[in-house]
Tab-separated table of C-alpha atoms in Angstrom:
chain	number	residue	atom	x	y	z
A	30	UNK	CA	96.197	83.304	73.797
A	31	UNK	CA	96.757	80.425	76.180
A	32	UNK	CA	96.740	77.005	74.666
A	33	UNK	CA	98.891	77.694	71.600
A	34	UNK	CA	101.418	75.145	72.874
A	35	UNK	CA	98.618	72.570	73.216
A	36	UNK	CA	97.531	73.262	69.659
A	37	UNK	CA	101.140	72.960	68.501
A	38	UNK	CA	101.529	69.588	70.271
A	39	UNK	CA	98.285	68.382	68.663
A	40	UNK	CA	99.381	69.479	65.175
A	41	UNK	CA	102.746	67.773	65.704
A	42	UNK	CA	101.045	64.489	66.626
A	43	UNK	CA	98.601	64.776	63.734
A	44	UNK	CA	101.342	65.695	61.268
A	45	UNK	CA	99.605	68.986	60.476
A	46	UNK	CA	101.002	72.421	59.755
A	47	UNK	CA	100.345	75.287	62.190
A	48	UNK	CA	100.385	78.861	60.894
A	49	UNK	CA	100.268	81.543	63.581
A	50	UNK	CA	99.570	85.160	62.739
A	51	UNK	CA	100.605	87.672	65.357
A	52	UNK	CA	97.538	88.979	67.144
A	53	UNK	CA	97.030	92.617	66.345
A	54	UNK	CA	94.635	95.457	66.907
A	55	UNK	CA	92.439	96.510	63.980
A	56	UNK	CA	89.474	98.816	63.482
A	57	UNK	CA	87.103	95.890	63.865
A	58	UNK	CA	88.566	94.209	66.964
A	59	UNK	CA	90.232	96.987	68.997
A	60	UNK	CA	87.326	97.607	71.361
A	61	UNK	CA	86.882	93.911	72.150
A	62	UNK	CA	90.618	93.363	72.677
A	63	UNK	CA	90.759	96.315	75.088
A	64	UNK	CA	87.767	94.920	77.029
A	65	UNK	CA	89.694	91.675	77.431
A	66	UNK	CA	92.768	93.473	78.770
A	67	UNK	CA	95.004	93.287	75.703
A	68	UNK	CA	97.371	96.200	75.037
A	69	UNK	CA	99.688	97.286	72.231
A	70	UNK	CA	103.191	95.839	72.275
A	71	UNK	CA	104.741	99.180	71.294
A	72	UNK	CA	104.068	102.514	69.611
A	73	UNK	CA	105.298	101.358	66.195
A	74	UNK	CA	102.861	98.577	65.315
A	75	UNK	CA	99.414	97.183	66.035
A	76	UNK	CA	100.837	94.023	67.640
A	77	UNK	CA	99.302	92.743	70.851
A	78	UNK	CA	101.736	92.556	73.766
A	79	UNK	CA	102.705	88.916	74.382
A	80	UNK	CA	101.422	87.543	71.080
A	81	UNK	CA	104.913	86.834	69.728
A	82	UNK	CA	105.863	85.095	72.990
A	83	UNK	CA	102.875	82.744	72.660
A	84	UNK	CA	103.992	81.932	69.133
A	85	UNK	CA	107.511	81.209	70.420
A	86	UNK	CA	106.044	78.768	72.942
A	87	UNK	CA	104.227	77.007	70.099
A	88	UNK	CA	107.516	76.779	68.177
A	89	UNK	CA	109.206	75.336	71.238
A	90	UNK	CA	106.518	72.611	71.337
A	91	UNK	CA	107.795	71.438	67.958
A	92	UNK	CA	106.053	70.406	64.781
A	93	UNK	CA	105.628	72.194	61.527
A	94	UNK	CA	104.946	75.798	62.493
A	95	UNK	CA	105.098	79.176	60.846
A	96	UNK	CA	104.775	82.607	62.426
A	97	UNK	CA	103.748	85.741	60.506
A	98	UNK	CA	104.561	88.883	62.435
A	99	UNK	CA	102.339	91.915	62.206
A	100	UNK	CA	105.116	93.911	60.532
A	101	UNK	CA	105.748	91.214	57.944
A	102	UNK	CA	102.041	90.906	57.129
A	103	UNK	CA	101.703	94.678	56.848
A	104	UNK	CA	104.684	94.976	54.514
A	105	UNK	CA	103.690	92.091	52.243
A	106	UNK	CA	99.954	92.787	52.245
A	107	UNK	CA	100.429	96.511	51.651
A	108	UNK	CA	102.818	95.867	48.756
A	109	UNK	CA	100.429	93.358	47.177
A	110	UNK	CA	97.499	95.744	47.631
A	111	UNK	CA	99.508	98.509	45.934
A	112	UNK	CA	100.430	96.178	43.056
A	113	UNK	CA	96.806	95.124	42.491
A	114	UNK	CA	95.613	98.732	42.640
A	115	UNK	CA	98.374	99.943	40.319
A	116	UNK	CA	97.676	97.200	37.782
A	117	UNK	CA	94.000	98.131	37.620
A	118	UNK	CA	94.331	101.939	37.693
A	119	UNK	CA	97.644	102.828	36.019
A	120	UNK	CA	97.495	104.941	32.906
A	121	UNK	CA	99.205	103.650	29.763
A	122	UNK	CA	102.270	105.785	30.422
A	123	UNK	CA	102.593	105.036	34.158
A	124	UNK	CA	105.397	102.686	35.127
A	125	UNK	CA	104.517	100.290	37.949
A	126	UNK	CA	107.402	99.606	40.331
A	127	UNK	CA	107.957	96.269	42.042
A	128	UNK	CA	106.650	97.902	45.242
A	129	UNK	CA	103.377	98.801	43.530
A	130	UNK	CA	103.957	102.539	43.285
A	131	UNK	CA	103.574	104.352	39.965
A	132	UNK	CA	106.183	106.535	38.282
A	133	UNK	CA	105.660	109.135	35.597
A	134	UNK	CA	107.081	112.393	34.317
A	135	UNK	CA	105.448	115.667	35.277
A	136	UNK	CA	106.025	118.900	33.402
A	137	UNK	CA	105.033	122.104	35.208
A	138	UNK	CA	104.171	124.641	32.534
A	139	UNK	CA	103.885	128.389	33.320
A	140	UNK	CA	100.426	129.963	33.095
A	141	UNK	CA	99.542	130.872	29.536
A	142	UNK	CA	101.865	128.274	28.008
A	143	UNK	CA	99.876	125.094	28.627
A	144	UNK	CA	97.873	125.183	25.385
A	145	UNK	CA	100.887	125.890	23.132
A	146	UNK	CA	102.888	123.203	24.965
A	147	UNK	CA	100.078	120.669	24.472
A	148	UNK	CA	99.930	121.595	20.774
A	149	UNK	CA	103.693	121.041	20.577
A	150	UNK	CA	103.291	117.514	21.992
A	151	UNK	CA	100.602	116.759	19.427
A	152	UNK	CA	102.827	118.163	16.635
A	153	UNK	CA	105.545	115.773	17.844
A	154	UNK	CA	102.996	113.055	17.013
A	155	UNK	CA	102.736	112.006	20.613
A	156	UNK	CA	99.479	110.041	20.924
A	157	UNK	CA	96.885	111.616	23.217
A	158	UNK	CA	96.974	108.522	25.460
A	159	UNK	CA	100.708	109.131	26.044
A	160	UNK	CA	100.102	112.194	28.196
A	161	UNK	CA	97.558	113.778	30.515
A	162	UNK	CA	96.948	117.529	30.722
A	163	UNK	CA	95.816	118.979	34.043
A	164	UNK	CA	94.717	122.568	33.323
A	165	UNK	CA	93.944	123.242	37.007
A	166	UNK	CA	97.574	122.631	37.969
A	167	UNK	CA	99.166	123.706	34.646
A	168	UNK	CA	100.873	120.331	34.357
A	169	UNK	CA	101.360	117.635	31.772
A	170	UNK	CA	101.981	114.083	32.944
A	171	UNK	CA	103.632	111.531	30.673
A	172	UNK	CA	105.984	108.542	30.627
A	173	UNK	CA	109.321	108.931	32.383
A	174	UNK	CA	111.192	108.371	29.108
A	175	UNK	CA	109.275	111.137	27.335
A	176	UNK	CA	109.876	113.501	30.254
A	177	UNK	CA	113.594	112.679	30.108
A	178	UNK	CA	113.684	113.365	26.352
A	179	UNK	CA	111.911	116.700	26.878
A	180	UNK	CA	114.427	117.590	29.604
A	181	UNK	CA	117.255	117.050	27.091
A	182	UNK	CA	115.494	119.235	24.505
A	183	UNK	CA	114.933	121.996	27.079
A	184	UNK	CA	118.537	121.731	28.310
A	185	UNK	CA	119.721	122.318	24.737
A	186	UNK	CA	117.793	125.599	24.797
A	187	UNK	CA	115.393	124.798	21.967
A	188	UNK	CA	112.186	125.410	23.915
A	189	UNK	CA	112.187	129.033	25.098
A	190	UNK	CA	108.719	129.531	23.552
A	191	UNK	CA	107.146	127.799	26.557
A	192	UNK	CA	108.601	129.858	29.380
A	193	UNK	CA	110.357	128.385	32.401
A	194	UNK	CA	109.137	124.798	32.703
A	195	UNK	CA	110.070	122.314	35.429
A	196	UNK	CA	110.304	118.628	34.654
A	197	UNK	CA	110.226	115.989	37.380
A	198	UNK	CA	109.998	112.243	37.748
A	199	UNK	CA	107.270	111.464	40.282
A	200	UNK	CA	106.740	108.257	42.253
A	201	UNK	CA	103.477	107.976	44.183
A	202	UNK	CA	101.055	105.540	45.738
A	203	UNK	CA	98.703	104.147	43.078
A	204	UNK	CA	95.604	105.962	44.269
A	205	UNK	CA	93.979	109.118	42.928
A	206	UNK	CA	96.049	111.961	44.407
A	207	UNK	CA	98.182	109.286	46.095
A	208	UNK	CA	100.953	110.197	48.521
A	209	UNK	CA	104.129	111.185	46.649
A	210	UNK	CA	106.939	108.852	47.664
A	211	UNK	CA	109.602	110.578	45.586
A	212	UNK	CA	110.075	113.551	43.300
A	213	UNK	CA	113.264	114.242	41.368
A	214	UNK	CA	113.572	117.396	39.297
A	215	UNK	CA	115.401	116.623	36.059
A	216	UNK	CA	115.036	120.062	34.479
C-alpha cells in the first residue's frame, strides 16, 4: 500500500482524478493478502488494517481524490444488486422498495380452506396473475393493497367460511426464499 502519496502527487501534477477503494478481503484475495501479512481492520467489515490511513495520506498530498470505504461500497453495491435482482424477478404484484427488497401480502389459510379461498378470489374477479397460491404452506401471496382490503373484509366478520386466517405484509430480499426483513400482521 506504500506509494499512494506518490501516485496522488503524480495525479495532482497531471491534473488527473484519483479514486481509491479501501483494500478489503474477499473470497478471491484473502489467502494472498494473509500471505503478505495483511489483517482485518476489525470484526465488523472486510477492510484491511491501515488501508484507510494510506488513503488519508493520498488526500493529504492534494489533488482531485476520492475514497470509497468498504462499508460504503458494500451498502451501495448491495442495494444496487438487490434492485437489479428485484426488477428482473419480481412478480406482477410485488412492490419493489427503494432498497431493492420486495413487499407483498401473505394470507395464511387453515388446512382445508385453501381451495375455497382461492375460488373466492377468482369469484372476486381477481386475475390469476394477481396472486400466487402455495399449497405446501397453505398460503396465498398477493399485492399489499389486496391483502389490506381482505383484512378489512375479515375484520368486518364477513369471511367466517374460511376459518381463522392470518394476513401479513412481508418484506424480503428479492431472491427465491429470500431472508424476511420485516413481517407485520394486519389481521
